[in-house]
């Protein structure tokens, strides 16, 4: 198998107490994403050899680079006050990032057959990206926002769900279902 594509980063606000999602949206267009699981581990040695070894999932480092962070991301991901009417954002020192669900679609080819693996991380808390701006010179340099965060397990101890689909449309539908995006708002974002 060989991966060669990434698309459709979806975000939805997680109500941790209820385990439900709301305010789902597509978070720009995907440029890159990394998910790196982290583990705690321990070894017990006896009689000059390894007797026991335990490795347990701790969390996962998550990064997402997108073409742009929609205004809705400031509210849903980072807890800031937004006004869609004025296209404005107000940040406060008291704002707290929310837990969100995060999903994306990859593209894979194996033996000439293309498929669309999708992944959903049910509980992620992202940190705001650094902002860097550069003036135009002899060439144009694009800057893209990159958010990073930690993924944890949900109430059922699951930290990632994956499913592979024959079509991109099926993968999008699965992610929208995970993010609780209804048909009436499916075109939004």
PDB file of C-alpha atoms in Angstrom:
ATOM      1  CA  UNK A   1       0.000   0.000   0.000  1.00  0.00           C
ATOM      2  CA  UNK A   2       1.108   3.521  -0.750  1.00  0.00           C
ATOM      3  CA  UNK A   3      -0.525   6.716   0.482  1.00  0.00           C
ATOM      4  CA  UNK A   4      -0.513   9.686  -1.858  1.00  0.00           C
ATOM      5  CA  UNK A   5      -3.329  12.041  -0.876  1.00  0.00           C
ATOM      6  CA  UNK A   6      -5.003  13.839   2.017  1.00  0.00           C
ATOM      7  CA  UNK A   7      -8.309  15.704   2.104  1.00  0.00           C
ATOM      8  CA  UNK A   8     -11.360  16.815   4.017  1.00  0.00           C
ATOM      9  CA  UNK A   9     -10.198  17.662   7.540  1.00  0.00           C
ATOM     10  CA  UNK A  10     -13.360  17.671   9.670  1.00  0.00           C
ATOM     11  CA  UNK A  11     -13.645  19.083  13.188  1.00  0.00           C
ATOM     12  CA  UNK A  12     -16.592  18.874  15.614  1.00  0.00           C
ATOM     13  CA  UNK A  13     -16.920  20.128  19.188  1.00  0.00           C
ATOM     14  CA  UNK A  14     -17.016  17.291  21.729  1.00  0.00           C
ATOM     15  CA  UNK A  15     -19.333  17.342  24.724  1.00  0.00           C
ATOM     16  CA  UNK A  16     -17.138  15.199  26.958  1.00  0.00           C
ATOM     17  CA  UNK A  17     -19.900  14.425  29.486  1.00  0.00           C
ATOM     18  CA  UNK A  18     -22.344  13.204  26.819  1.00  0.00           C
ATOM     19  CA  UNK A  19     -19.833  11.868  24.274  1.00  0.00           C
ATOM     20  CA  UNK A  20     -21.624  13.735  21.474  1.00  0.00           C
ATOM     21  CA  UNK A  21     -20.474  16.148  18.782  1.00  0.00           C
ATOM     22  CA  UNK A  22     -21.885  19.451  17.552  1.00  0.00           C
ATOM     23  CA  UNK A  23     -20.932  22.383  15.336  1.00  0.00           C
ATOM     24  CA  UNK A  24     -19.062  20.161  12.863  1.00  0.00           C
ATOM     25  CA  UNK A  25     -17.304  21.778   9.915  1.00  0.00           C
ATOM     26  CA  UNK A  26     -14.629  21.197   7.306  1.00  0.00           C
ATOM     27  CA  UNK A  27     -11.493  22.920   8.574  1.00  0.00           C
ATOM     28  CA  UNK A  28     -10.085  24.405   5.372  1.00  0.00           C
ATOM     29  CA  UNK A  29      -8.351  22.197   2.860  1.00  0.00           C
ATOM     30  CA  UNK A  30      -5.779  19.677   4.074  1.00  0.00           C
ATOM     31  CA  UNK A  31      -2.102  20.298   3.379  1.00  0.00           C
ATOM     32  CA  UNK A  32      -0.676  17.749   5.834  1.00  0.00           C
ATOM     33  CA  UNK A  33      -1.459  15.784   8.979  1.00  0.00           C
ATOM     34  CA  UNK A  34       0.559  13.632  11.349  1.00  0.00           C
ATOM     35  CA  UNK A  35      -0.674  11.353  14.110  1.00  0.00           C
ATOM     36  CA  UNK A  36       2.041   9.905  16.351  1.00  0.00           C
ATOM     37  CA  UNK A  37       0.966   7.561  19.173  1.00  0.00           C
ATOM     38  CA  UNK A  38       2.882   7.801  22.455  1.00  0.00           C
ATOM     39  CA  UNK A  39       3.219   4.971  24.963  1.00  0.00           C
ATOM     40  CA  UNK A  40       4.264   4.408  28.544  1.00  0.00           C
ATOM     41  CA  UNK A  41       6.329   1.315  28.998  1.00  0.00           C
ATOM     42  CA  UNK A  42       8.088  -0.672  31.657  1.00  0.00           C
ATOM     43  CA  UNK A  43      10.445  -3.594  31.846  1.00  0.00           C
ATOM     44  CA  UNK A  44      10.997  -6.106  34.627  1.00  0.00           C
ATOM     45  CA  UNK A  45      14.286  -7.971  34.664  1.00  0.00           C
ATOM     46  CA  UNK A  46      15.094 -11.063  36.707  1.00  0.00           C
ATOM     47  CA  UNK A  47      17.823 -13.668  36.545  1.00  0.00           C
ATOM     48  CA  UNK A  48      19.751 -11.495  34.073  1.00  0.00           C
ATOM     49  CA  UNK A  49      16.974 -11.429  31.472  1.00  0.00           C
ATOM     50  CA  UNK A  50      13.802  -9.581  30.532  1.00  0.00           C
ATOM     51  CA  UNK A  51      10.918 -11.232  32.391  1.00  0.00           C
ATOM     52  CA  UNK A  52       8.045  -8.832  31.626  1.00  0.00           C
ATOM     53  CA  UNK A  53       7.523  -5.927  29.284  1.00  0.00           C
ATOM     54  CA  UNK A  54       4.418  -3.722  29.243  1.00  0.00           C
ATOM     55  CA  UNK A  55       3.567  -1.027  26.683  1.00  0.00           C
ATOM     56  CA  UNK A  56       0.353   1.005  27.115  1.00  0.00           C
ATOM     57  CA  UNK A  57      -1.103   3.772  24.952  1.00  0.00           C
ATOM     58  CA  UNK A  58      -0.728   7.190  26.623  1.00  0.00           C
ATOM     59  CA  UNK A  59      -1.824   9.755  24.018  1.00  0.00           C
ATOM     60  CA  UNK A  60      -1.030  10.805  20.467  1.00  0.00           C
ATOM     61  CA  UNK A  61       0.633  13.915  19.096  1.00  0.00           C
ATOM     62  CA  UNK A  62      -1.512  15.372  16.312  1.00  0.00           C
ATOM     63  CA  UNK A  63      -0.649  18.058  13.769  1.00  0.00           C
ATOM     64  CA  UNK A  64      -2.884  19.466  11.066  1.00  0.00           C
ATOM     65  CA  UNK A  65      -1.756  21.879   8.360  1.00  0.00           C
ATOM     66  CA  UNK A  66      -4.501  23.496   6.300  1.00  0.00           C
ATOM     67  CA  UNK A  67      -4.781  26.117   3.583  1.00  0.00           C
ATOM     68  CA  UNK A  68      -6.687  28.355   5.996  1.00  0.00           C
ATOM     69  CA  UNK A  69      -8.279  28.151   9.425  1.00  0.00           C
ATOM     70  CA  UNK A  70     -11.927  29.141   9.028  1.00  0.00           C
ATOM     71  CA  UNK A  71     -13.307  31.708  11.474  1.00  0.00           C
ATOM     72  CA  UNK A  72     -15.415  28.927  12.994  1.00  0.00           C
ATOM     73  CA  UNK A  73     -12.191  27.181  14.088  1.00  0.00           C
ATOM     74  CA  UNK A  74     -11.400  30.072  16.444  1.00  0.00           C
ATOM     75  CA  UNK A  75     -14.667  29.451  18.262  1.00  0.00           C
ATOM     76  CA  UNK A  76     -14.990  25.660  18.123  1.00  0.00           C
ATOM     77  CA  UNK A  77     -11.335  24.692  18.568  1.00  0.00           C
ATOM     78  CA  UNK A  78      -9.922  27.538  20.680  1.00  0.00           C
ATOM     79  CA  UNK A  79     -12.928  28.995  22.526  1.00  0.00           C
ATOM     80  CA  UNK A  80     -12.645  32.525  21.107  1.00  0.00           C
ATOM     81  CA  UNK A  81     -15.519  34.913  20.481  1.00  0.00           C
ATOM     82  CA  UNK A  82     -16.389  35.310  16.818  1.00  0.00           C
ATOM     83  CA  UNK A  83     -18.840  37.343  14.784  1.00  0.00           C
ATOM     84  CA  UNK A  84     -19.579  35.835  11.403  1.00  0.00           C
ATOM     85  CA  UNK A  85     -21.584  38.953  10.556  1.00  0.00           C
ATOM     86  CA  UNK A  86     -18.526  41.187  11.036  1.00  0.00           C
ATOM     87  CA  UNK A  87     -16.006  38.511  10.064  1.00  0.00           C
ATOM     88  CA  UNK A  88     -14.205  39.171  13.339  1.00  0.00           C
ATOM     89  CA  UNK A  89     -12.541  37.294  16.178  1.00  0.00           C
ATOM     90  CA  UNK A  90     -11.827  38.470  19.717  1.00  0.00           C
ATOM     91  CA  UNK A  91      -9.337  36.523  21.841  1.00  0.00           C
ATOM     92  CA  UNK A  92      -9.299  36.658  25.644  1.00  0.00           C
ATOM     93  CA  UNK A  93      -6.790  35.375  28.164  1.00  0.00           C
ATOM     94  CA  UNK A  94      -9.700  33.445  29.723  1.00  0.00           C
ATOM     95  CA  UNK A  95     -10.513  31.518  26.520  1.00  0.00           C
ATOM     96  CA  UNK A  96     -10.046  27.762  26.791  1.00  0.00           C
ATOM     97  CA  UNK A  97      -9.511  25.347  23.931  1.00  0.00           C
ATOM     98  CA  UNK A  98     -12.266  22.750  23.539  1.00  0.00           C
ATOM     99  CA  UNK A  99     -12.003  19.037  23.046  1.00  0.00           C
ATOM    100  CA  UNK A 100     -12.964  18.190  19.480  1.00  0.00           C
ATOM    101  CA  UNK A 101     -13.263  15.198  17.232  1.00  0.00           C
ATOM    102  CA  UNK A 102     -10.918  15.327  14.244  1.00  0.00           C
ATOM    103  CA  UNK A 103     -11.085  13.304  11.054  1.00  0.00           C
ATOM    104  CA  UNK A 104      -9.503  13.184   7.603  1.00  0.00           C
ATOM    105  CA  UNK A 105      -9.357  11.121   4.438  1.00  0.00           C
ATOM    106  CA  UNK A 106      -6.225   9.689   2.854  1.00  0.00           C
ATOM    107  CA  UNK A 107      -5.848   8.203  -0.611  1.00  0.00           C
ATOM    108  CA  UNK A 108      -4.169   4.852  -1.073  1.00  0.00           C
ATOM    109  CA  UNK A 109      -3.218   2.659  -3.997  1.00  0.00           C
ATOM    110  CA  UNK A 110      -2.523  -1.057  -3.777  1.00  0.00           C
ATOM    111  CA  UNK A 111      -2.080  -3.269  -6.836  1.00  0.00           C
ATOM    112  CA  UNK A 112      -3.501  -0.479  -8.999  1.00  0.00           C
ATOM    113  CA  UNK A 113      -6.693  -0.153  -6.948  1.00  0.00           C
ATOM    114  CA  UNK A 114      -7.419   3.220  -5.305  1.00  0.00           C
ATOM    115  CA  UNK A 115      -9.181   3.328  -1.936  1.00  0.00           C
ATOM    116  CA  UNK A 116      -9.939   6.013   0.642  1.00  0.00           C
ATOM    117  CA  UNK A 117      -8.935   5.275   4.229  1.00  0.00           C
ATOM    118  CA  UNK A 118     -10.617   7.643   6.668  1.00  0.00           C
ATOM    119  CA  UNK A 119      -9.647   8.217  10.298  1.00  0.00           C
ATOM    120  CA  UNK A 120     -11.568   9.779  13.198  1.00  0.00           C
ATOM    121  CA  UNK A 121      -9.845  10.792  16.433  1.00  0.00           C
ATOM    122  CA  UNK A 122     -12.686  11.185  18.942  1.00  0.00           C
ATOM    123  CA  UNK A 123     -10.988  13.405  21.532  1.00  0.00           C
ATOM    124  CA  UNK A 124      -8.333  15.956  20.590  1.00  0.00           C
ATOM    125  CA  UNK A 125      -7.347  19.286  22.109  1.00  0.00           C
ATOM    126  CA  UNK A 126      -5.485  21.572  19.710  1.00  0.00           C
ATOM    127  CA  UNK A 127      -3.302  24.584  20.484  1.00  0.00           C
ATOM    128  CA  UNK A 128      -3.415  27.721  18.391  1.00  0.00           C
ATOM    129  CA  UNK A 129      -0.785  28.058  15.695  1.00  0.00           C
ATOM    130  CA  UNK A 130       1.945  30.638  15.641  1.00  0.00           C
ATOM    131  CA  UNK A 131       1.274  33.294  13.043  1.00  0.00           C
ATOM    132  CA  UNK A 132       4.030  34.374  10.709  1.00  0.00           C
ATOM    133  CA  UNK A 133       3.729  36.828   7.853  1.00  0.00           C
ATOM    134  CA  UNK A 134       6.200  37.634   5.071  1.00  0.00           C
ATOM    135  CA  UNK A 135       6.193  40.483   2.583  1.00  0.00           C
ATOM    136  CA  UNK A 136       6.229  39.767  -1.135  1.00  0.00           C
ATOM    137  CA  UNK A 137       9.668  39.778  -2.696  1.00  0.00           C
ATOM    138  CA  UNK A 138      10.823  38.375  -6.017  1.00  0.00           C
ATOM    139  CA  UNK A 139       8.515  35.398  -5.509  1.00  0.00           C
ATOM    140  CA  UNK A 140       5.391  34.583  -3.526  1.00  0.00           C
ATOM    141  CA  UNK A 141       5.770  32.431  -0.431  1.00  0.00           C
ATOM    142  CA  UNK A 142       2.569  30.944   0.944  1.00  0.00           C
ATOM    143  CA  UNK A 143       2.140  30.553   4.678  1.00  0.00           C
ATOM    144  CA  UNK A 144      -0.240  27.872   5.916  1.00  0.00           C
ATOM    145  CA  UNK A 145      -1.503  27.480   9.484  1.00  0.00           C
ATOM    146  CA  UNK A 146      -0.477  24.391  11.404  1.00  0.00           C
ATOM    147  CA  UNK A 147      -2.246  23.427  14.619  1.00  0.00           C
ATOM    148  CA  UNK A 148      -0.914  20.815  16.991  1.00  0.00           C
ATOM    149  CA  UNK A 149      -2.513  18.982  19.845  1.00  0.00           C
ATOM    150  CA  UNK A 150      -2.957  15.807  21.826  1.00  0.00           C
ATOM    151  CA  UNK A 151      -5.391  12.984  21.167  1.00  0.00           C
ATOM    152  CA  UNK A 152      -6.733  10.992  24.088  1.00  0.00           C
ATOM    153  CA  UNK A 153      -9.110   8.057  24.360  1.00  0.00           C
ATOM    154  CA  UNK A 154     -12.846   8.602  24.549  1.00  0.00           C
ATOM    155  CA  UNK A 155     -15.078   7.224  27.335  1.00  0.00           C
ATOM    156  CA  UNK A 156     -15.044   3.799  25.661  1.00  0.00           C
ATOM    157  CA  UNK A 157     -11.192   3.781  25.713  1.00  0.00           C
ATOM    158  CA  UNK A 158     -10.966   4.157  21.913  1.00  0.00           C
ATOM    159  CA  UNK A 159      -8.527   6.786  20.628  1.00  0.00           C
ATOM    160  CA  UNK A 160      -8.865   6.295  16.862  1.00  0.00           C
ATOM    161  CA  UNK A 161     -11.388   4.829  14.446  1.00  0.00           C
ATOM    162  CA  UNK A 162     -10.359   3.884  10.877  1.00  0.00           C
ATOM    163  CA  UNK A 163     -12.317   2.603   7.925  1.00  0.00           C
ATOM    164  CA  UNK A 164     -11.390   2.208   4.257  1.00  0.00           C
ATOM    165  CA  UNK A 165     -13.877   3.029   1.512  1.00  0.00           C
ATOM    166  CA  UNK A 166     -14.074   2.341  -2.221  1.00  0.00           C
ATOM    167  CA  UNK A 167     -15.087   5.938  -2.973  1.00  0.00           C
ATOM    168  CA  UNK A 168     -14.187   9.368  -1.641  1.00  0.00           C
ATOM    169  CA  UNK A 169     -17.900  10.181  -1.240  1.00  0.00           C
ATOM    170  CA  UNK A 170     -18.422   7.206   1.094  1.00  0.00           C
ATOM    171  CA  UNK A 171     -15.464   8.329   3.233  1.00  0.00           C
ATOM    172  CA  UNK A 172     -16.821  11.902   3.435  1.00  0.00           C
ATOM    173  CA  UNK A 173     -20.255  10.587   4.474  1.00  0.00           C
ATOM    174  CA  UNK A 174     -18.663   8.459   7.233  1.00  0.00           C
ATOM    175  CA  UNK A 175     -16.724  11.426   8.611  1.00  0.00           C
ATOM    176  CA  UNK A 176     -19.803  13.659   8.502  1.00  0.00           C
ATOM    177  CA  UNK A 177     -21.682  11.010  10.460  1.00  0.00           C
ATOM    178  CA  UNK A 178     -18.878  10.832  13.032  1.00  0.00           C
ATOM    179  CA  UNK A 179     -18.861  14.659  13.309  1.00  0.00           C
ATOM    180  CA  UNK A 180     -22.664  14.754  13.571  1.00  0.00           C
ATOM    181  CA  UNK A 181     -22.939  17.010  10.527  1.00  0.00           C
ATOM    182  CA  UNK A 182     -26.528  16.864   9.352  1.00  0.00           C
ATOM    183  CA  UNK A 183     -27.641  17.174   5.752  1.00  0.00           C
ATOM    184  CA  UNK A 184     -29.005  20.674   6.380  1.00  0.00           C
ATOM    185  CA  UNK A 185     -25.532  21.972   7.224  1.00  0.00           C
ATOM    186  CA  UNK A 186     -23.497  19.514   5.140  1.00  0.00           C
ATOM    187  CA  UNK A 187     -22.649  22.167   2.565  1.00  0.00           C
ATOM    188  CA  UNK A 188     -21.507  24.603   5.251  1.00  0.00           C
ATOM    189  CA  UNK A 189     -17.794  24.876   5.877  1.00  0.00           C
TER     190      UNK A 189
END
